[in-house]
Structure formats: structure tokens, C-alpha cells
């Protein structure tokens, strides 16, 4: 099935190369397609790594291995296989990953714990070792390529390539960040895992990079949902080569740490939103801002309960300012809330305040707002100071068409 | 919008009257429709009541009041308003309920705590007191009616009337149970709450009736989902008039308690399944049996994670034996599971065993099974003896059409 480019797509940004990062792609032929589907990123010696990986109890071997590797903090290479997720493949799947790691470690003269592997695509089929071996060999011999080539090679059901960059000044030193990501549903017909990678030439010690990535993740990747489904392979990795030459960032007290974090957060937020913008069947991008919650975490859970509600998502698809469905979603979230303090608005207009519809509620500006591509829902719980913003897309016939009409 | 009768509908059963229960309906005119929309059930003196009401933090006044009334254990009347849920209406909504309770209590000469009220329909509009008063008056003066008339009068977006009956022998005494229910999505365009009522002529003390209803609820109403959304008004009430003359059941040790519970469970299960069979846009009825979990509760949560997964539901809609999506749903459930012990089957055929696809897996019988209206998914977690069965329906274009294309 040919899936049209999402109407919410954004152009791939111009991003400068990152010193210490070399991108290469090759065609392993994991599927019968005529495109590169194996990405090999070579990282200079001394590169720090941080990662956030799916908590799924059914994670792939790649994820299990990645969880351990991240703890050691150093990376020399990343390999991404597209077209086969290698999930739910038992020992044979594990062997395929170990083969890739061994092959790359030998070629680059590094430790096996420094070679990261991700796979995305069909599940239950062990990654074919012969294709992987030939693909890695071809990639090692390939000419370096640009960001968009790599972003395209890691894609599966994505309808557009997704990248985001930023820069920060650490004292007198300018550092660059560049990232790319794939994902369209949390899972699509072929397990369209979310895989995101961020690279920087800043020097950051691994533990602090991990701390910053987890913090940024909590406010970005953990705040998006397309269909509430979580892949067995979701992965975000951040690599810091240190080539910019700044004094390594090691804590929030270091000069420039805040500036670097702000840039990292910006890249993570943009990448996360791009995944939502490629949500299966998405016609509208929805931002849900929750305030007045007991805590930030509680606000995020309320926001996700709203974002995951099929009734809210279909109402937005239909351009219907159905705040009753938002009330329902708040009620079911299981978080502290008080019906009589709850306020709900769309696009800056309050529809209900303190548990009651506003007597002078004017639906006209709301109806107009809901005609647009970008929809904003405000929810104030009125009981505390916790706040969070989450992002999702609407639920349309397109989602059903992609996921039900198509036989995987 | 006219919504066609669900293809999964069942005929309304023949059920005998229950001694001590008098059903009446009237037209309050909560909506511009030409049908009865107010149901008044009169219950004989000494009727015990038990109830399970939504845990939503945004529950309606009816639910808040009902939670308190159930604790007192006695009922003389039930009023159900259809067309207006009276949810999220603040003080004015509360006053309307109090008016109904007062009016009925005066007419029947009972305490206000013995008059139960439920409302279902549009939210955010206070129940109009004048219509409610006239409707109750008309109902009080109306001729008694039958089960299906009452089942029809409580409906909103339901596409068919739903009832279930059973009988049990308590020693030499035969007791009857009859119930009816409404609900099609957890919430539909007009907040199609699930409201279920079960009546019996058995004598059961309130505390034990409550214990049995909660136990039956955990295995039935708590095991169904259409879209994972929970209404602000979901309510199940059970009334026992005692007119059969048996010695009142007061504990599991009493003779006949097991037989009565079995009948109650049967009625609850049938009513719960009927709601799923009227799921918005449903084309297939899906039973998900989870075994080998750490506990029964854990099994139920895993089952509901599968049942609520849009990707699983769309796969079934498409007749696709996509066990990878079931793996994903198990993984995200957050319950104890071990990828390498997980087995998944459809219609009695295992597709994957112990974390790997079966080498000799024959998809032909599975494909045939998935063509039918009734689909069965088996999941064995392989780590314990916990088990549960949950029910849901598929996710189709019909769901989107009902919830997005229609402006409420």
C-alpha cells in the first residue's frame, strides 16, 4: 500500500555536519525494496552515549543489549536495520545482533560494548545474518552521506524524513546538535518503532548526558502518543563526540550546561512532534496543555489520558468542540481531580470553568480554531501547580485504512 | 445520524416478571424524540440494593448520590433519565436529582435514600426540572410495562435492546433474575454511559448482595471494553425484592448461595457481552483469554491492554492474524511477563510458543477463524497460574464514522 505524505509533514532542515560523526548507508535488502536500509554511524574515540529505551517486557535483543551498553557510557558506532525489527525471535535474533556488533567492532578496532544496534520492521522473523553481514560490509566501504540520507534509510512506514538541529554557546565555544528520527504510529503494520538519534560535538560526561537526556525525554518523547501503543523496540540515543573542545560538561553547575540542555530539549521536542506529525492517518496536530494538577507527573498522565482517548481524537477529527469527552478522559485518568474545579478550553477560549459550561460560551471562535491543522486544548484542574504539555494527532479513517485494510 | 443495528446484535430474551418489581415508562422529552425516555421502577418494601458505580473523578451528581445510597442497602425505586446525563452541571444538576428523589419518595411514601436515579445522554446541560417533574408524574400514572419497554426507554445510541435472565434453585425455592442494560461505546456522541440493572425476587441481605455483585462485576463488566474510555456515569445496580420467600442469603456458607451467584454471574456476563456486541462500529466480537499470569488481576490487566490496543483491534477488523501486535500489547501492559515464555494463538491454533513463532505454524485455520464474527485470542504468559477472560470488539471505519463524522 502506498501511503501519502502526511499533510502535517515538515521539510527536512539544513543541518551542518557534526565533527566526529560519520554517516554511511547501504542496502542490506531486509525487504524487497530498492533503497538503503542499513545505516552505519561511526563515532570518534571518546564519544559519550546516553539512552532511553522502551520499558516493554517484550523488548528485542537490540534493546536488552542497548540497556546494558548505555550504562558503560561509551560508543564508537551505531547500526540501524530497517525492515526487520528482529523482535520476538529468541536466540537466533540475539545471534544476529552479536554478529553485527562483532563485525563492526573488529572493523573499527573498538569494544563490542561500544557498538549499538537498533532494528525496526516486521517482527517474529530473525534478522537474516547473511544480509546483515553483507550490508554492514557495504556500509563500511560506502562514501559518507548526509543527515537526510540517514534519516531516510532508518525509515519504514514513515511518510517523510524527520530531522532537527540546534546550537548552543558554551562560553566561547559553539556546539552543534543534530538529530533524526523515525516513527509514524507507535507501531504500524510493520512495527513502526520510534527510533531517534541525537548527535553533538559537545563534550559531555556520560552520566550527565544520561541525566539530561532522561530529563528532556520526560518532557518530549514521553509526552507524545499516536495510538497509545508502545513498541517493543522504542529507542532514543544521544552521542556526544567532544570534538568541539569545550571543557566537558559534568553537572548542572557547569557554565553552559543550561544552554546545552535548552538546545537538547529543543531538538528532542521537535523530533517528538515530527513523529506525531507523521501519525498514521493524522490530519490534525493536537497540543494538550494541562495546568493546575497535583504534580507535573500527574499533569502528564492526565494529558496522555486525554491524548489517548479515541473519543477525544475522533471529536477533533470531526472538528467537534466536544469538551464533555475531555471531562470523561480527565475523570478516567485516575489522577487527583475535582469535577467542580475543572476548566476546559479550545484554542484559547474557555468552554467550561469550575465544573460548569460557561453561560456566555461562544462556540464560533472555537469552531474556527478546530478547522485549522493545529489544535490546542487547555485543561486546568484547579487543584495544584503541576503542569505538562503533551502532543498527539486525531484519529481518522486513515488510521483504520492503514491498520485494518492493509494485510501485513 | 441513523445508526444501523449492530451485526452482532442478539434478540431480546423472554423473561418472566419478578415479584416485587413494577416497571413503568413515560416520555419526559429530554430530547426531541418521539419515545419514552424516563423509566420508573417501583420496588416492594424491604428490597435490598447493591451497586458498582464509576470511579471517575468527574462523576455526575447521580453517581455521587448513588455511591452513598448503596451503602445504606435499601431501595424502593429507580428512575432512569435518557437523553441528558446531567454530568458536569454543578449545583443545578444536583438540584434536579434531588427534585426527582423528593417527588418519588413522596409518591411512594419512602425515604429519599431509597430512590435511585441514573441519567445518560448529553453532558453539561442541567437536567431540566420541569421536564423531569412532568415525566415522573406521567410515569407514576402509567400502566406497568415489560422488560423490553424499559430496556428501550433507557437506551440512547444503542442499536438494539439488551436483556438477560436466569433462574436458580435455593433449596426448594426457585428464584428468578432479570436484567437489562444500555451502552454501546464506553461513551458515544451523547455520552452513552453503561447503565445496567438486575432484579431478583430472591431474598439477599444487602451486604452479601454487594459482595456478590462486586465479585461478579470483576469478572464481567470490568472485563469489557469498547474503546477504553470510561463514562462519568457508568452504573450497575442489583435489586433483590425477597418476594420468593427463601431464607435470606447472608453468606457464602448459606445453602443456595453458590447457585444464586452462578445465576447472577451468568446475567452479568451476558449483559456485559451485549454491550460489547453493540460497540460502535463493531463487526467482530473478540474474546481474549489470558492464562499463566502472575495473578488473576494481572491477567485481566494484560487482557485489557490487548483489548484496548487500537493496533490489535484494527488487525482483527482486517482479518489479520497479527500476533506481533499482541506481543506489543503484552509488553506495554506493565505486568510481569517474560518475552521468552509468551505464547499466542487465534481460534485454538498457536501462532507463537515460548517467545518464538512456531516453525510449523499453519495460518490457514487462523485465517478462516478470523473471517468469522466471533474471534478468540489466547495468550499464555507462562509464568504463573493467574487467568482472566476479557471481551471487546474490533475497531472499524464505523467507529470513526459514528464518532468523528457526526457532530454532536
mmCIF file of N, CA, C and O in Angstrom, chain A residues 131-187:
data_model
loop_
_atom_site.group_PDB
_atom_site.id
_atom_site.type_symbol
_atom_site.label_atom_id
_atom_site.label_comp_id
_atom_site.label_asym_id
_atom_site.label_seq_id
_atom_site.Cartn_x
_atom_site.Cartn_y
_atom_site.Cartn_z
ATOM 1 N N UNK A 131 22.388 -11.294 5.120
ATOM 2 C CA UNK A 131 22.086 -9.946 4.630
ATOM 3 C C UNK A 131 22.724 -8.886 5.522
ATOM 4 O O UNK A 131 23.210 -7.859 5.056
ATOM 5 N N UNK A 132 22.675 -9.136 6.826
ATOM 6 C CA UNK A 132 23.252 -8.172 7.766
ATOM 7 C C UNK A 132 24.757 -8.052 7.536
ATOM 8 O O UNK A 132 25.314 -6.946 7.488
ATOM 9 N N UNK A 133 25.418 -9.204 7.355
ATOM 10 C CA UNK A 133 26.876 -9.181 7.175
ATOM 11 C C UNK A 133 27.261 -8.422 5.902
ATOM 12 O O UNK A 133 28.136 -7.542 5.919
ATOM 13 N N UNK A 134 26.566 -8.738 4.819
ATOM 14 C CA UNK A 134 26.868 -8.073 3.544
ATOM 15 C C UNK A 134 26.526 -6.584 3.626
ATOM 16 O O UNK A 134 27.251 -5.734 3.094
ATOM 17 N N UNK A 135 25.429 -6.274 4.327
ATOM 18 C CA UNK A 135 25.012 -4.879 4.458
ATOM 19 C C UNK A 135 26.033 -4.061 5.241
ATOM 20 O O UNK A 135 26.394 -2.945 4.851
ATOM 21 N N UNK A 136 26.504 -4.613 6.347
ATOM 22 C CA UNK A 136 27.489 -3.907 7.162
ATOM 23 C C UNK A 136 28.777 -3.706 6.360
ATOM 24 O O UNK A 136 29.382 -2.627 6.372
ATOM 25 N N UNK A 137 29.150 -4.755 5.623
ATOM 26 C CA UNK A 137 30.377 -4.654 4.820
ATOM 27 C C UNK A 137 30.245 -3.542 3.772
ATOM 28 O O UNK A 137 31.156 -2.733 3.586
ATOM 29 N N UNK A 138 29.097 -3.500 3.132
ATOM 30 C CA UNK A 138 28.853 -2.461 2.126
ATOM 31 C C UNK A 138 28.860 -1.076 2.760
ATOM 32 O O UNK A 138 29.398 -0.113 2.193
ATOM 33 N N UNK A 139 28.278 -0.967 3.934
ATOM 34 C CA UNK A 139 28.229 0.335 4.605
ATOM 35 C C UNK A 139 29.625 0.792 5.016
ATOM 36 O O UNK A 139 29.986 1.967 4.864
ATOM 37 N N UNK A 140 30.435 -0.150 5.505
ATOM 38 C CA UNK A 140 31.797 0.207 5.923
ATOM 39 C C UNK A 140 32.605 0.759 4.743
ATOM 40 O O UNK A 140 33.463 1.626 4.923
ATOM 41 N N UNK A 141 32.273 0.287 3.563
ATOM 42 C CA UNK A 141 33.013 0.692 2.365
ATOM 43 C C UNK A 141 32.383 1.880 1.658
ATOM 44 O O UNK A 141 32.952 2.422 0.709
ATOM 45 N N UNK A 142 31.195 2.302 2.107
ATOM 46 C CA UNK A 142 30.455 3.347 1.388
ATOM 47 C C UNK A 142 31.018 4.735 1.649
ATOM 48 O O UNK A 142 31.717 4.965 2.642
ATOM 49 N N UNK A 143 30.713 5.655 0.742
ATOM 50 C CA UNK A 143 31.068 7.060 0.952
ATOM 51 C C UNK A 143 30.187 7.628 2.060
ATOM 52 O O UNK A 143 29.019 7.241 2.176
ATOM 53 N N UNK A 144 30.699 8.538 2.848
ATOM 54 C CA UNK A 144 29.853 9.190 3.849
ATOM 55 C C UNK A 144 28.679 9.909 3.192
ATOM 56 O O UNK A 144 28.771 10.338 2.036
ATOM 57 N N UNK A 145 27.585 10.007 3.892
ATOM 58 C CA UNK A 145 26.389 10.653 3.356
ATOM 59 C C UNK A 145 25.890 11.723 4.316
ATOM 60 O O UNK A 145 26.494 11.966 5.358
ATOM 61 N N UNK A 146 24.794 12.379 3.950
ATOM 62 C CA UNK A 146 24.266 13.466 4.774
ATOM 63 C C UNK A 146 23.163 13.002 5.720
ATOM 64 O O UNK A 146 22.761 11.837 5.713
ATOM 65 N N UNK A 147 22.683 13.957 6.516
ATOM 66 C CA UNK A 147 21.668 13.642 7.528
ATOM 67 C C UNK A 147 20.394 13.063 6.927
ATOM 68 O O UNK A 147 19.829 12.099 7.429
ATOM 69 N N UNK A 148 19.928 13.683 5.842
ATOM 70 C CA UNK A 148 18.641 13.221 5.323
ATOM 71 C C UNK A 148 18.736 11.809 4.735
ATOM 72 O O UNK A 148 17.787 11.025 4.829
ATOM 73 N N UNK A 149 19.914 11.482 4.151
ATOM 74 C CA UNK A 149 20.080 10.112 3.636
ATOM 75 C C UNK A 149 19.947 9.098 4.772
ATOM 76 O O UNK A 149 19.309 8.056 4.624
ATOM 77 N N UNK A 150 20.568 9.432 5.897
ATOM 78 C CA UNK A 150 20.498 8.522 7.043
ATOM 79 C C UNK A 150 19.070 8.456 7.583
ATOM 80 O O UNK A 150 18.561 7.382 7.912
ATOM 81 N N UNK A 151 18.416 9.622 7.664
ATOM 82 C CA UNK A 151 17.038 9.660 8.173
ATOM 83 C C UNK A 151 16.122 8.824 7.292
ATOM 84 O O UNK A 151 15.219 8.141 7.771
ATOM 85 N N UNK A 152 16.395 8.846 5.975
ATOM 86 C CA UNK A 152 15.559 8.081 5.055
ATOM 87 C C UNK A 152 15.824 6.584 5.217
ATOM 88 O O UNK A 152 14.891 5.773 5.184
ATOM 89 N N UNK A 153 17.092 6.237 5.421
ATOM 90 C CA UNK A 153 17.453 4.814 5.483
ATOM 91 C C UNK A 153 16.906 4.121 6.739
ATOM 92 O O UNK A 153 16.704 2.909 6.745
ATOM 93 N N UNK A 154 16.663 4.868 7.810
ATOM 94 C CA UNK A 154 16.130 4.210 9.021
ATOM 95 C C UNK A 154 14.607 4.139 8.986
ATOM 96 O O UNK A 154 13.992 3.497 9.839
ATOM 97 N N UNK A 155 13.973 4.760 8.007
ATOM 98 C CA UNK A 155 12.510 4.811 7.969
ATOM 99 C C UNK A 155 11.872 3.503 7.517
ATOM 100 O O UNK A 155 12.506 2.697 6.836
ATOM 101 N N UNK A 156 10.637 3.293 7.912
ATOM 102 C CA UNK A 156 9.868 2.147 7.397
ATOM 103 C C UNK A 156 8.545 2.668 6.825
ATOM 104 O O UNK A 156 8.442 2.923 5.637
ATOM 105 N N UNK A 157 7.549 2.855 7.694
ATOM 106 C CA UNK A 157 6.258 3.353 7.196
ATOM 107 C C UNK A 157 6.177 4.875 7.253
ATOM 108 O O UNK A 157 5.119 5.445 7.015
ATOM 109 N N UNK A 158 7.282 5.522 7.582
ATOM 110 C CA UNK A 158 7.298 6.989 7.643
ATOM 111 C C UNK A 158 6.920 7.567 6.286
ATOM 112 O O UNK A 158 7.330 7.048 5.261
ATOM 113 N N UNK A 159 6.168 8.661 6.321
ATOM 114 C CA UNK A 159 5.797 9.288 5.042
ATOM 115 C C UNK A 159 6.670 10.503 4.724
ATOM 116 O O UNK A 159 6.537 11.086 3.659
ATOM 117 N N UNK A 160 7.541 10.885 5.662
ATOM 118 C CA UNK A 160 8.528 11.938 5.359
ATOM 119 C C UNK A 160 9.730 11.772 6.281
ATOM 120 O O UNK A 160 9.628 11.152 7.335
ATOM 121 N N UNK A 161 10.880 12.322 5.854
ATOM 122 C CA UNK A 161 12.093 12.233 6.686
ATOM 123 C C UNK A 161 12.034 13.306 7.768
ATOM 124 O O UNK A 161 11.512 14.393 7.546
ATOM 125 N N UNK A 162 12.592 12.959 8.932
ATOM 126 C CA UNK A 162 12.434 13.831 10.095
ATOM 127 C C UNK A 162 13.784 14.135 10.731
ATOM 128 O O UNK A 162 14.482 13.213 11.153
ATOM 129 N N UNK A 163 14.095 15.414 10.829
ATOM 130 C CA UNK A 163 15.335 15.813 11.466
ATOM 131 C C UNK A 163 15.177 17.118 12.216
ATOM 132 O O UNK A 163 14.224 17.867 11.971
ATOM 133 N N UNK A 164 16.077 17.392 13.150
ATOM 134 C CA UNK A 164 16.039 18.659 13.891
ATOM 135 C C UNK A 164 17.441 18.970 14.390
ATOM 136 O O UNK A 164 18.168 18.071 14.822
ATOM 137 N N UNK A 165 17.801 20.248 14.329
ATOM 138 C CA UNK A 165 19.112 20.661 14.803
ATOM 139 C C UNK A 165 19.021 21.879 15.698
ATOM 140 O O UNK A 165 17.995 22.565 15.737
ATOM 141 N N UNK A 166 20.100 22.155 16.419
ATOM 142 C CA UNK A 166 20.168 23.342 17.272
ATOM 143 C C UNK A 166 21.642 23.595 17.574
ATOM 144 O O UNK A 166 22.497 22.752 17.296
ATOM 145 N N UNK A 167 21.912 24.767 18.118
ATOM 146 C CA UNK A 167 23.286 25.087 18.516
ATOM 147 C C UNK A 167 23.246 25.767 19.878
ATOM 148 O O UNK A 167 22.212 26.282 20.289
ATOM 149 N N UNK A 168 24.357 25.721 20.583
ATOM 150 C CA UNK A 168 24.423 26.397 21.890
ATOM 151 C C UNK A 168 25.831 26.950 22.078
ATOM 152 O O UNK A 168 26.788 26.413 21.532
ATOM 153 N N UNK A 169 25.931 28.028 22.828
ATOM 154 C CA UNK A 169 27.243 28.579 23.169
ATOM 155 C C UNK A 169 27.615 28.129 24.577
ATOM 156 O O UNK A 169 26.907 28.415 25.545
ATOM 157 N N UNK A 170 28.724 27.406 24.653
ATOM 158 C CA UNK A 170 29.250 27.032 25.971
ATOM 159 C C UNK A 170 30.443 27.953 26.200
ATOM 160 O O UNK A 170 31.544 27.672 25.718
ATOM 161 N N UNK A 171 30.200 29.072 26.890
ATOM 162 C CA UNK A 171 31.243 30.084 26.986
ATOM 163 C C UNK A 171 31.526 30.600 25.588
ATOM 164 O O UNK A 171 30.628 31.051 24.881
ATOM 165 N N UNK A 172 32.784 30.491 25.148
ATOM 166 C CA UNK A 172 33.160 30.960 23.808
ATOM 167 C C UNK A 172 32.996 29.885 22.733
ATOM 168 O O UNK A 172 33.220 30.144 21.568
ATOM 169 N N UNK A 173 32.636 28.678 23.171
ATOM 170 C CA UNK A 173 32.600 27.564 22.221
ATOM 171 C C UNK A 173 31.196 27.307 21.725
ATOM 172 O O UNK A 173 30.274 27.079 22.516
ATOM 173 N N UNK A 174 31.053 27.319 20.410
ATOM 174 C CA UNK A 174 29.760 26.986 19.834
ATOM 175 C C UNK A 174 29.707 25.474 19.637
ATOM 176 O O UNK A 174 30.618 24.870 19.071
ATOM 177 N N UNK A 175 28.623 24.848 20.094
ATOM 178 C CA UNK A 175 28.450 23.406 19.854
ATOM 179 C C UNK A 175 27.189 23.204 19.025
ATOM 180 O O UNK A 175 26.250 23.999 19.085
ATOM 181 N N UNK A 176 27.215 22.149 18.238
ATOM 182 C CA UNK A 176 26.091 21.848 17.346
ATOM 183 C C UNK A 176 25.386 20.582 17.822
ATOM 184 O O UNK A 176 26.026 19.663 18.347
ATOM 185 N N UNK A 177 24.086 20.533 17.579
ATOM 186 C CA UNK A 177 23.329 19.303 17.807
ATOM 187 C C UNK A 177 22.534 19.006 16.535
ATOM 188 O O UNK A 177 22.001 19.923 15.905
ATOM 189 N N UNK A 178 22.489 17.737 16.188
ATOM 190 C CA UNK A 178 21.691 17.325 15.036
ATOM 191 C C UNK A 178 21.065 15.977 15.374
ATOM 192 O O UNK A 178 21.700 15.123 16.004
ATOM 193 N N UNK A 179 19.810 15.810 14.969
ATOM 194 C CA UNK A 179 19.153 14.528 15.261
ATOM 195 C C UNK A 179 18.237 14.123 14.142
ATOM 196 O O UNK A 179 17.816 14.945 13.334
ATOM 197 N N UNK A 180 17.967 12.833 14.081
ATOM 198 C CA UNK A 180 16.936 12.358 13.152
ATOM 199 C C UNK A 180 16.169 11.239 13.826
ATOM 200 O O UNK A 180 16.619 10.657 14.824
ATOM 201 N N UNK A 181 15.004 10.966 13.307
ATOM 202 C CA UNK A 181 14.101 10.041 13.988
ATOM 203 C C UNK A 181 13.192 9.365 12.970
ATOM 204 O O UNK A 181 12.975 9.892 11.874
ATOM 205 N N UNK A 182 12.713 8.186 13.322
ATOM 206 C CA UNK A 182 11.693 7.534 12.512
ATOM 207 C C UNK A 182 10.551 7.089 13.433
ATOM 208 O O UNK A 182 10.724 6.885 14.630
ATOM 209 N N UNK A 183 9.359 6.938 12.849
ATOM 210 C CA UNK A 183 8.197 6.527 13.618
ATOM 211 C C UNK A 183 6.977 7.221 13.072
ATOM 212 O O UNK A 183 7.038 8.385 12.697
ATOM 213 N N UNK A 184 5.886 6.497 12.988
ATOM 214 C CA UNK A 184 4.670 7.124 12.466
ATOM 215 C C UNK A 184 3.466 6.766 13.320
ATOM 216 O O UNK A 184 2.716 7.612 13.739
ATOM 217 N N UNK A 185 3.256 5.490 13.616
ATOM 218 C CA UNK A 185 2.374 5.141 14.717
ATOM 219 C C UNK A 185 3.323 4.746 15.806
ATOM 220 O O UNK A 185 4.526 4.689 15.579
ATOM 221 N N UNK A 186 2.835 4.489 17.026
ATOM 222 C CA UNK A 186 3.748 3.901 17.986
ATOM 223 C C UNK A 186 4.181 2.587 17.369
ATOM 224 O O UNK A 186 5.301 2.176 17.436
ATOM 225 N N UNK A 187 3.235 1.945 16.705
ATOM 226 C CA UNK A 187 3.540 0.761 15.917
ATOM 227 C C UNK A 187 2.660 0.810 14.687
ATOM 228 O O UNK A 187 1.497 1.155 14.767
#
